[in-house]
XYZ file of C-alpha atoms in Angstrom:
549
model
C -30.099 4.149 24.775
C -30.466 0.982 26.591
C -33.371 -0.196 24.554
C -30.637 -0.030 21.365
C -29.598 -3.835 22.227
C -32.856 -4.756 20.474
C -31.856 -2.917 17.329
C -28.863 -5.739 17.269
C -29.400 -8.618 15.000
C -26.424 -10.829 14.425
C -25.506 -14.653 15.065
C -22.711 -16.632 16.520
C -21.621 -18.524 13.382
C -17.929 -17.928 13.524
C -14.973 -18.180 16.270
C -14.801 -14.162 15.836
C -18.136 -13.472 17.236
C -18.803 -13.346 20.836
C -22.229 -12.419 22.661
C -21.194 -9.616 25.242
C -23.952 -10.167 28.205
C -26.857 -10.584 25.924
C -28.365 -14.345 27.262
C -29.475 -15.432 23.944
C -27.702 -16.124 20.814
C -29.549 -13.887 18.435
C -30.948 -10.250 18.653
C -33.057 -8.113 16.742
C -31.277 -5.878 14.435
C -34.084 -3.597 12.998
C -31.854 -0.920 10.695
C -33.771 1.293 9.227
C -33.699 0.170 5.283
C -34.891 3.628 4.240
C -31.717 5.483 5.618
C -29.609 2.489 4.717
C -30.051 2.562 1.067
C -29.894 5.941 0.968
C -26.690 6.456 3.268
C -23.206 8.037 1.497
C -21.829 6.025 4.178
C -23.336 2.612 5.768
C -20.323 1.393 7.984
C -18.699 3.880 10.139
C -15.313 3.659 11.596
C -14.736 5.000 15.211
C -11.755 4.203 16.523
C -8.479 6.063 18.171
C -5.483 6.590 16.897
C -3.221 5.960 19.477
C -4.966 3.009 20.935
C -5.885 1.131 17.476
C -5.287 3.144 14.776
C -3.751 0.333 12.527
C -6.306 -1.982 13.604
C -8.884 0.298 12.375
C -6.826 1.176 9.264
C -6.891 -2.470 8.497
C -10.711 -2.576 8.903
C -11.395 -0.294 6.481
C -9.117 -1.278 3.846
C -10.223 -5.326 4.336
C -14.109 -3.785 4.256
C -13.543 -1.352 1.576
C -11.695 -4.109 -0.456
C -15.439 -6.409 -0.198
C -17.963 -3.010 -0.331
C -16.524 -0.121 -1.673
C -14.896 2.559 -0.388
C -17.163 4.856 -0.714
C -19.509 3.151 1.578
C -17.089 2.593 4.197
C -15.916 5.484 6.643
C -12.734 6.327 8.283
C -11.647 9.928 8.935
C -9.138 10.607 7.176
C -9.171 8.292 4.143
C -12.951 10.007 3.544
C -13.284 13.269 4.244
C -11.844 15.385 1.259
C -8.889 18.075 2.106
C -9.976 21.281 3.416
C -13.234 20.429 4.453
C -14.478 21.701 7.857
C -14.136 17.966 9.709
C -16.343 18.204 12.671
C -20.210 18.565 10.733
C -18.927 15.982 8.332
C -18.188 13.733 11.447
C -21.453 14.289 12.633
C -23.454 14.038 9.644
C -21.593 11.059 8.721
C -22.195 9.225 11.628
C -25.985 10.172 11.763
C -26.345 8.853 8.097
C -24.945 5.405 9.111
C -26.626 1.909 9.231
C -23.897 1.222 11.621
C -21.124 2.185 13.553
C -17.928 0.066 14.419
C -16.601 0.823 17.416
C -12.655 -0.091 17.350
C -11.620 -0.767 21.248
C -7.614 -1.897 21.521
C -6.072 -2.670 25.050
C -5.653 0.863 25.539
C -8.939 2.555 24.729
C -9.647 2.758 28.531
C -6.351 3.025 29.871
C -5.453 6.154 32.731
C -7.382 7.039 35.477
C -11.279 7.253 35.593
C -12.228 10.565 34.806
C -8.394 11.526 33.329
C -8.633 9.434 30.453
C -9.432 11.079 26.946
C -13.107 9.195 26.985
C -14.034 10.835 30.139
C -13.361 14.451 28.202
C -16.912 15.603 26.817
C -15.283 17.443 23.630
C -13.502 13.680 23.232
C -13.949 12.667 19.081
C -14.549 8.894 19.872
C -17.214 9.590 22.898
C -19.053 11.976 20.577
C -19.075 9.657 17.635
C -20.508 7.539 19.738
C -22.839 9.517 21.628
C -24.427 10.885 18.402
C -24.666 7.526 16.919
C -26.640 5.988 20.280
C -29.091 9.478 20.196
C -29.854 9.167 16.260
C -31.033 4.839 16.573
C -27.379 4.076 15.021
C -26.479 0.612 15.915
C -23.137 0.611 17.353
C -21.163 -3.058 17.297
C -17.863 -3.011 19.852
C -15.077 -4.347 17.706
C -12.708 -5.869 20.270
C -9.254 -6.073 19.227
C -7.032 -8.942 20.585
C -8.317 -9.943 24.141
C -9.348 -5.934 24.645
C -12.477 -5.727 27.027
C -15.122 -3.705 28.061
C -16.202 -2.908 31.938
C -18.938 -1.181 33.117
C -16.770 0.209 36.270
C -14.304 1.433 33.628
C -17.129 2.905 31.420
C -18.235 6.621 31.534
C -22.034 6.414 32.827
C -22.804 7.907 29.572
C -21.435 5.129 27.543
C -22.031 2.089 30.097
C -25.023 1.006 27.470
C -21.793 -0.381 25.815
C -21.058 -3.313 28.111
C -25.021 -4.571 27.102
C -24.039 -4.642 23.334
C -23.731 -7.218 20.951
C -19.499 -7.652 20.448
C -17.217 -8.784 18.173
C -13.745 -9.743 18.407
C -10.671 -9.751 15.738
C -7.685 -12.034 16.883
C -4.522 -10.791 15.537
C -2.849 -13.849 14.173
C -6.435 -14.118 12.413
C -7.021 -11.022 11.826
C -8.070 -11.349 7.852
C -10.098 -14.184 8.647
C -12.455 -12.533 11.695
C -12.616 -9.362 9.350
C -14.312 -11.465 6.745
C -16.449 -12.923 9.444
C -17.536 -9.616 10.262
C -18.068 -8.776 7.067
C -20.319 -11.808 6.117
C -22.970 -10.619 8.980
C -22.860 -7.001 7.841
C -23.986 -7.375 4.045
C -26.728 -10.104 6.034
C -27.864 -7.305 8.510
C -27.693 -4.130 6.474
C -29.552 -3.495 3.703
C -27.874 -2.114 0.639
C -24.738 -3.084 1.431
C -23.368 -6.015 -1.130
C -20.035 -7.382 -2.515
C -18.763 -4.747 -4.869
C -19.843 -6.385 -8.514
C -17.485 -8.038 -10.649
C -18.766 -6.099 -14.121
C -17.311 -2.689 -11.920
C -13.712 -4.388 -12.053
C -11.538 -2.585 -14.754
C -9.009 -4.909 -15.913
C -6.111 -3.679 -13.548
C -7.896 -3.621 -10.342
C -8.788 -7.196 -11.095
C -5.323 -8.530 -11.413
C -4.858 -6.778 -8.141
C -7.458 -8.021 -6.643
C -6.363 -11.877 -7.704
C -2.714 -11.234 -6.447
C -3.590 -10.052 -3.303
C -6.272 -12.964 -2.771
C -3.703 -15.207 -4.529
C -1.706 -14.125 -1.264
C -4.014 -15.345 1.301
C -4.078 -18.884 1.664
C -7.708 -18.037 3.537
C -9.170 -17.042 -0.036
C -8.952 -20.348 -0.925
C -8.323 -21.777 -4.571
C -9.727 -21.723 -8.163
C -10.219 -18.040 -9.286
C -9.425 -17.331 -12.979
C -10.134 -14.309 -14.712
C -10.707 -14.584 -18.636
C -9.700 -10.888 -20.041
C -11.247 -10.606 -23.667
C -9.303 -7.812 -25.820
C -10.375 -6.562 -29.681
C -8.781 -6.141 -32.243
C -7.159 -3.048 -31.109
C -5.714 -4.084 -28.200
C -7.966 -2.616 -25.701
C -10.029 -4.924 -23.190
C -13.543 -5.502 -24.002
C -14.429 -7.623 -20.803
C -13.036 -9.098 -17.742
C -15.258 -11.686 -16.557
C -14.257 -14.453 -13.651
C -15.172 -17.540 -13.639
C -16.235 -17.458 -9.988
C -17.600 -14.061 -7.833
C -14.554 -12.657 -6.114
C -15.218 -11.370 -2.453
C -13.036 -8.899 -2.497
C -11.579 -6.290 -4.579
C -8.565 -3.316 -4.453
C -9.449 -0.104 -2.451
C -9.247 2.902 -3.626
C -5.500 3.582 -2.803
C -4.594 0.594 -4.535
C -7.037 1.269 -7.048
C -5.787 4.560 -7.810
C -2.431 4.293 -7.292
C -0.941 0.527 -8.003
C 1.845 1.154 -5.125
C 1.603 -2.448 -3.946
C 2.685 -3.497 -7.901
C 5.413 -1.459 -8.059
C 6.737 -2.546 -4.493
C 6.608 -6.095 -5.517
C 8.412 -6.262 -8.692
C 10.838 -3.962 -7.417
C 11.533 -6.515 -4.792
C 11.839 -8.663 -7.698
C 14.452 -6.828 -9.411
C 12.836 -5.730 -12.612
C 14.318 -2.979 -14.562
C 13.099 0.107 -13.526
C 11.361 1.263 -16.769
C 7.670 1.741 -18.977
C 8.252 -1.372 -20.876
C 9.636 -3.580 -18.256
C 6.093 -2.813 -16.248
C 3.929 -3.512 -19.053
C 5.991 -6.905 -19.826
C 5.501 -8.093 -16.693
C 1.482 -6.788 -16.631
C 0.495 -8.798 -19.712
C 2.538 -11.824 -17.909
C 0.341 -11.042 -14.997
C -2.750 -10.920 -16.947
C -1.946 -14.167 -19.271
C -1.482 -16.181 -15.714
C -5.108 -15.204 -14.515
C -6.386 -15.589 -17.704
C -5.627 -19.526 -17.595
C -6.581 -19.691 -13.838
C -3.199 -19.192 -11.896
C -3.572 -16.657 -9.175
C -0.554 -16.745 -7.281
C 1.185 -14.201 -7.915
C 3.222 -14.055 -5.010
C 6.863 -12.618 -4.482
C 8.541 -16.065 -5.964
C 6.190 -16.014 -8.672
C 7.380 -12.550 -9.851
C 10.886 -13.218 -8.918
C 10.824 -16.373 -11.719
C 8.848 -14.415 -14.317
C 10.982 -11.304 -14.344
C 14.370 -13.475 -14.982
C 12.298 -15.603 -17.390
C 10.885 -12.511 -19.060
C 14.524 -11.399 -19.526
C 13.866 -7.887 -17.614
C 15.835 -8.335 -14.260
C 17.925 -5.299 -13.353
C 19.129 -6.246 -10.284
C 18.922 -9.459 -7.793
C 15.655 -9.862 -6.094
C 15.644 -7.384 -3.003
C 15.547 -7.752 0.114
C 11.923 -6.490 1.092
C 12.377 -3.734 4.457
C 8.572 -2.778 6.111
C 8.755 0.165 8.108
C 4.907 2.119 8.771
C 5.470 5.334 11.532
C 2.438 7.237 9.588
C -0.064 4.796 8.162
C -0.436 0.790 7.718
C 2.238 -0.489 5.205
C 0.264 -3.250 2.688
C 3.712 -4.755 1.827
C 4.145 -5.339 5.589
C 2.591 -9.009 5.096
C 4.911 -9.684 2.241
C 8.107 -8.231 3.813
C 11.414 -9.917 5.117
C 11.089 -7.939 7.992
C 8.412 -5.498 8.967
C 8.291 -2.706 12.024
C 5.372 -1.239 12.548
C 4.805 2.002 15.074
C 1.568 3.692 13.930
C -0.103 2.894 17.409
C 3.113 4.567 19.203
C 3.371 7.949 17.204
C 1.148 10.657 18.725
C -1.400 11.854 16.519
C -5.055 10.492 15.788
C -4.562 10.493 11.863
C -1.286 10.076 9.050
C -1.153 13.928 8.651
C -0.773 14.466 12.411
C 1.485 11.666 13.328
C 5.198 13.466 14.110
C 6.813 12.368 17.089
C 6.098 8.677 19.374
C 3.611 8.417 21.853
C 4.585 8.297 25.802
C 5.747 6.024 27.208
C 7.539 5.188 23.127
C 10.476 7.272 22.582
C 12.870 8.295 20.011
C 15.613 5.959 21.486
C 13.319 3.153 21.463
C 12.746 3.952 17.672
C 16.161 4.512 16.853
C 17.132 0.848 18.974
C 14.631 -1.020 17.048
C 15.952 1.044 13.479
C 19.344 -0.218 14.678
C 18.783 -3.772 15.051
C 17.217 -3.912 11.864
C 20.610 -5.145 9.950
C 20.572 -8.069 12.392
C 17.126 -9.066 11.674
C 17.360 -8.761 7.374
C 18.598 -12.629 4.985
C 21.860 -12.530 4.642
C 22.077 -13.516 1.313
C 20.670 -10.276 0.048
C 22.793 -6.902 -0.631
C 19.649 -4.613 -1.720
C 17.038 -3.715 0.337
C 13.836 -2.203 -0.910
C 12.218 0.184 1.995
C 8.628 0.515 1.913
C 6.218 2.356 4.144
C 5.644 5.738 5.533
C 8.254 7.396 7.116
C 9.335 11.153 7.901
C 12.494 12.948 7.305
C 14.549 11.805 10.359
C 13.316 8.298 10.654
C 14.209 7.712 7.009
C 17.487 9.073 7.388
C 17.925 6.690 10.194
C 17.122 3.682 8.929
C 19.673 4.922 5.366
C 22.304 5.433 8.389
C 21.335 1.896 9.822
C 22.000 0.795 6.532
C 24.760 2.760 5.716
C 27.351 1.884 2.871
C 29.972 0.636 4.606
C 28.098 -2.146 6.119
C 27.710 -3.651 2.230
C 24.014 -3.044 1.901
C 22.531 -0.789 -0.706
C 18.711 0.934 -0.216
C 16.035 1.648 -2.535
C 12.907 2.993 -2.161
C 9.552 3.815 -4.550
C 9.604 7.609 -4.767
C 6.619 8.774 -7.254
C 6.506 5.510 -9.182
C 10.224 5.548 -9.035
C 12.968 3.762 -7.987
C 15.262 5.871 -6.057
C 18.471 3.765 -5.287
C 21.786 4.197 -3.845
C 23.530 2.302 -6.346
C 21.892 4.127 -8.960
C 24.944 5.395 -11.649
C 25.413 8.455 -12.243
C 27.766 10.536 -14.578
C 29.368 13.104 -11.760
C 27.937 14.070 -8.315
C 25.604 17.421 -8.472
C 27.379 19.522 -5.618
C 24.498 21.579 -3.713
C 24.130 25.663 -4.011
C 25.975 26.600 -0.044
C 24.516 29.633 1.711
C 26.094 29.957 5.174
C 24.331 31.975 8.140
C 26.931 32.766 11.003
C 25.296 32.402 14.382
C 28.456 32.119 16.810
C 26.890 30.478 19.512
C 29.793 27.805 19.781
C 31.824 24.947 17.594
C 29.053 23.087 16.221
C 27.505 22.844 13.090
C 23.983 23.155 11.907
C 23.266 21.554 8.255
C 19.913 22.296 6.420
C 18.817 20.059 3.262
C 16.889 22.581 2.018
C 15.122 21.072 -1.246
C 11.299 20.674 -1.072
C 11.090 24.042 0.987
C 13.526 26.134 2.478
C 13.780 25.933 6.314
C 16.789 28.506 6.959
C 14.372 30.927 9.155
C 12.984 28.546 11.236
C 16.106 26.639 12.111
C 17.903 29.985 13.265
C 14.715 30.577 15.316
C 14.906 27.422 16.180
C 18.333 26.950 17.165
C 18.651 30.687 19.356
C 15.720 29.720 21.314
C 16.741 25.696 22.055
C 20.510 27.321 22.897
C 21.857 25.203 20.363
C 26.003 26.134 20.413
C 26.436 26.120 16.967
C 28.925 28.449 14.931
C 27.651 28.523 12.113
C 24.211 26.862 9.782
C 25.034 26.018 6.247
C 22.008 25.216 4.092
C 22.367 22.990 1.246
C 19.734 23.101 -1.495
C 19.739 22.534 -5.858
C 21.531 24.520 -8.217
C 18.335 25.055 -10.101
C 15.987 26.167 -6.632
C 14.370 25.202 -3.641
C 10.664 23.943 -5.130
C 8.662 20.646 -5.234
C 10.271 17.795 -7.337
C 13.718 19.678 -7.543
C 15.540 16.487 -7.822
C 13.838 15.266 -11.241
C 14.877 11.370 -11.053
C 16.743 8.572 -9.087
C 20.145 9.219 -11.116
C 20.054 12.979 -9.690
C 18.702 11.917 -6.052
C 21.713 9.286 -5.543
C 24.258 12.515 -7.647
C 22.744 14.901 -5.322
C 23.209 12.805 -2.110
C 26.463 12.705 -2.618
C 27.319 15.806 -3.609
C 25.599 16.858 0.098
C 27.213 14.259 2.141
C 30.683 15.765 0.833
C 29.895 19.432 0.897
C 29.006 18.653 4.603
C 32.346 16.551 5.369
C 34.325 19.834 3.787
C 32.134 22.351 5.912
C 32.095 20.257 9.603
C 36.095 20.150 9.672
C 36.489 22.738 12.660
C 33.561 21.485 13.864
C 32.568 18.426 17.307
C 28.971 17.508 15.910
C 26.202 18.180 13.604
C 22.816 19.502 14.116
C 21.003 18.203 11.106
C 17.521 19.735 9.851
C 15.855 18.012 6.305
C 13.122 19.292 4.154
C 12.940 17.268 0.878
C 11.448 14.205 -0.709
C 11.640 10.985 1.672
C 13.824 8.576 -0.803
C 16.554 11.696 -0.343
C 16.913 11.736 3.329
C 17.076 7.586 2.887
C 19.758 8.250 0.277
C 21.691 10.921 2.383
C 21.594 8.635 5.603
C 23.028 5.670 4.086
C 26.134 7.970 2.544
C 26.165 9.697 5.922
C 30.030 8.526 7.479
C 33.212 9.551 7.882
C 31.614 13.362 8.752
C 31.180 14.082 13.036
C 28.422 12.432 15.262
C 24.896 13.755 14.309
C 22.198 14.913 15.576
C 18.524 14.535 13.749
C 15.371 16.918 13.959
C 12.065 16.277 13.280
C 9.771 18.823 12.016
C 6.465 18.251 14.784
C 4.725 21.281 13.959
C 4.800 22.644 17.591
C 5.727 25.609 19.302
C 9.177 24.730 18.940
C 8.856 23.480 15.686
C 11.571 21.096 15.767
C 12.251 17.998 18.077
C 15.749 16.120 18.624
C 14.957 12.593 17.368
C 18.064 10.754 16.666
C 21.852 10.805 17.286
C 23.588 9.292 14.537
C 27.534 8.658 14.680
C 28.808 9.324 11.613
């Protein structure tokens, strides 16, 4: 395995590239061009969640953007649902004409022989095991001042310290990603910029606004967008080669559109999106790419379609990286402290991180927002309790009102409404003591695991009252924004009637994320609350916030 430093061919061109103890500037880099061009995959992701999972997140999403994402690898954006993980892993890795090692401040943290990397059955150690047997090349990708020491190194992976590194600074983060992007498609054959001619029309404007957002991409990209007679495009052609293009999420799903000119205030409809489109695509097509948040803001009142002052723009990523982060008045970002090596894991915060610290940093968010703004737009990923926090640190009766992008729409507290929808009540009697349990029971209906749940935590509660729609407890239940805000109310009061008799709230949530955002921010003048998080465990819930209400 030590011999694999002469499989390493890259130079030091750029500040982001540093020689690890390799004496000479260049190495050999012999990947096999056979298995390269032939590869599903040709850049491999290893990384770990709780050490750099945004990091790596970012990675893939800045190389996917240049390459393709289907020639870029990271667990859980690639490998389809209910696949067996481990042989794709493995197979994956083996197919490879490289492997990217992702190494934060933490990846050798704990004591020697304690630490997840000295566990044989340990994901990232195997990845990279299988990658040094099989001739993969494997670059260390060194996040912000993060090293590597041989008397820190499992013997087995000690090879590392002799490889070829590269580091990413995080104020320049975008900048040493495109470095180390520039000697990939040199090293590894097959791998090019994504062509222009495999643009459609959208992703292109995409593309242009996000580069239009970096002042690193530089100036002077137009796009000329040709369209026949009826209306439908016939070509998109640019008149220089852009580097980079949408991933796939964007791609797919234009979530980072719909953020922005909700930020801007446009009227939440069909036609209002498709004004503002063609706007978008008349700018490019006469060589303005700066379509930033001003640049919306201006066209949407010039365009005649604002329904609301521009928004104040609220970041908040628990799960997975938030794009709008970059653009946001204020951003918070915990992926690296929830537990949980992918999105789909991540449930509670990672030792020594806490719920308390979560909830103090939710708390000090109103502090940290412009004050000339009333609305703020939430963006991110977030579960049940921590939206309902932040709707609680941004309650009502501090002035603000909250929206957030549920399905493409935008769910709002000051959405009108013709009457509140009051929730179906089913009451369970427990008589354990004077408190009251409260379960939004909408997307599924958790009634038999909170009683479990609340007997065996010793919870002394009287009573559990679970709230749910008229119409049933099923997927989309609440159809729109008009009956999320109706139906958020109707809750918040049925619980003020119910919690009378009663010193404090237990509260347990199972519906759509813009609801328990909603229901937070009309959550007052009703007893200090407790919120549970759903982890998945033994116990099933957690205790993750105490809201006073």
């Amino acid at each position: 395995m030590a011999g694999l430093v002469s499989h390493m061919s890259m130079r030091c061109r750029d500040a982001g590239w540093a020689p690890g103890r390799v004496e000479s500037n260049e190495v050999l880099m012999d990947v096999d061009a056979g298995r390269a061009a032939d590869a599903e995959t040709l850049i491999f992701v290893n990384y770990r969640g709780r050490d750099a999972g945004t990091a790596a997140a970012f990675v893939h999403t800045e190389l996917s953007r240049r390459f393709g994402a289907r020639l870029v690898f990271l667990d859980y954006e690639s490998i389809p649902l209910g696949r067996d993980f481990k042989p794709v892993l493995f197979a994956r890795v083996r197919g490879s004409a490289v492997l990217l090692a992702i190494v934060g401040s933490r990846w050798l943290e704990g004591v020697v022989g304690q630490r997840p990397i000295d566990d044989p059955d340990d994901w990232v150690r195997m990845e990279i095991l299988e990658a040094l047997e099989h001739g993969v090349p494997v670059v260390p990708v060194l996040f912000d001042g993060a090293t590597l020491s041989l008397d820190r190194l499992p013997p087995e992976l000690a090879v590392l310290v002799d490889l070829q590194y590269f580091e990413i600074r995080t104020r320049r983060q975008r900048h040493d990603i495109a470095g180390l992007a520039d000697h990939l498609a040199r090293e590894i054959p097959g791998l090019r910029d994504l062509p222009v001619h495999e643009l459609t029309p959208w992703e292109a404007v995409v593309a242009a606004l996000q580069d239009g957002m970096d002042p690193a991409a530089g100036s002077g990209v137009s796009i000329s967008i040709e369209v026949n007679e009826t209306g439908d495009f016939d070509q998109v052609s640019l008149r220089r080669p852009v580097a980079t293009v949408v991933d796939r999420q964007i791609g797919n799903d234009p979530q980072l559109f719909h953020d922005m000119v909700r930020a801007a205030g446009l009227r939440d409809n069909g036609d209002a999106d498709r004004a503002v489109r063609e706007w978008m695509f008349g700018r490019l097509s006469h060589g303005h790419i700066a379509a930033d948040r001003d640049a919306l803001e201006r066209a949407v009142t010039e365009l005649g379609l604002r329904d609301s002052r521009p928004r104040t723009v609220l970041s908040i990523a628990t799960l997975k990286p938030d794009l709008m982060a970059e653009r946001a008045d204020y951003a918070l970002d915990w992926v690296d402290r929830f537990d949980g090596d992918s999105a789909y894991l991540k449930r509670r915060p990672l030792a020594p991180s806490s719920w308390a610290q979560l909830q103090a940093d939710i708390e000090a968010i109103p502090s940290k927002l412009p004050r000339d703004r009333s609305e703020v737009l939430v963006t991110g990923s977030l579960r049940q309790a921590t939206a309902f926090a932040v709707g609680g640190a941004l309650r009502m009766v501090t002035g603000l009102d909250v929206a957030l992008n549920q399905r493409g729409e935008l769910w709002s507290s000051n959405a009108q409404f013709d009457a509140l929808i009051a929730p179906s009540l089913a009451e369970h009697r427990v008589e354990a003591g004077d408190e009251l349990a409260v379960a939004i029971s909408v997307a599924a209906d958790p009634v038999e695991d909170v009683l479990a749940f609340v007997e065996d935590a010793g919870l002394p509660v009287e009573r559990l009252i679970s709230l749910s729609p008229v119409a049933g407890i099923r997927d989309n239940a609440i159809p729109d924004a008009k009956a999320a805000a109706a139906f958020a109310q109707g809750c918040r009061d049925a619980a003020r009637k119910a919690c009378r008799r009663n010193t404090r709230i237990h509260l347990f949530l199972a519906g759509p994320m813009g609801l328990a955002l909603l229901l937070g921010h009309r959550w007052n003048r009703l007893r200090p609350t407790v919120v549970y998080e759903d982890v998945q465990g033994p116990a099933i819930y957690e205790k993750a916030f105490t809201v006073d209400a």
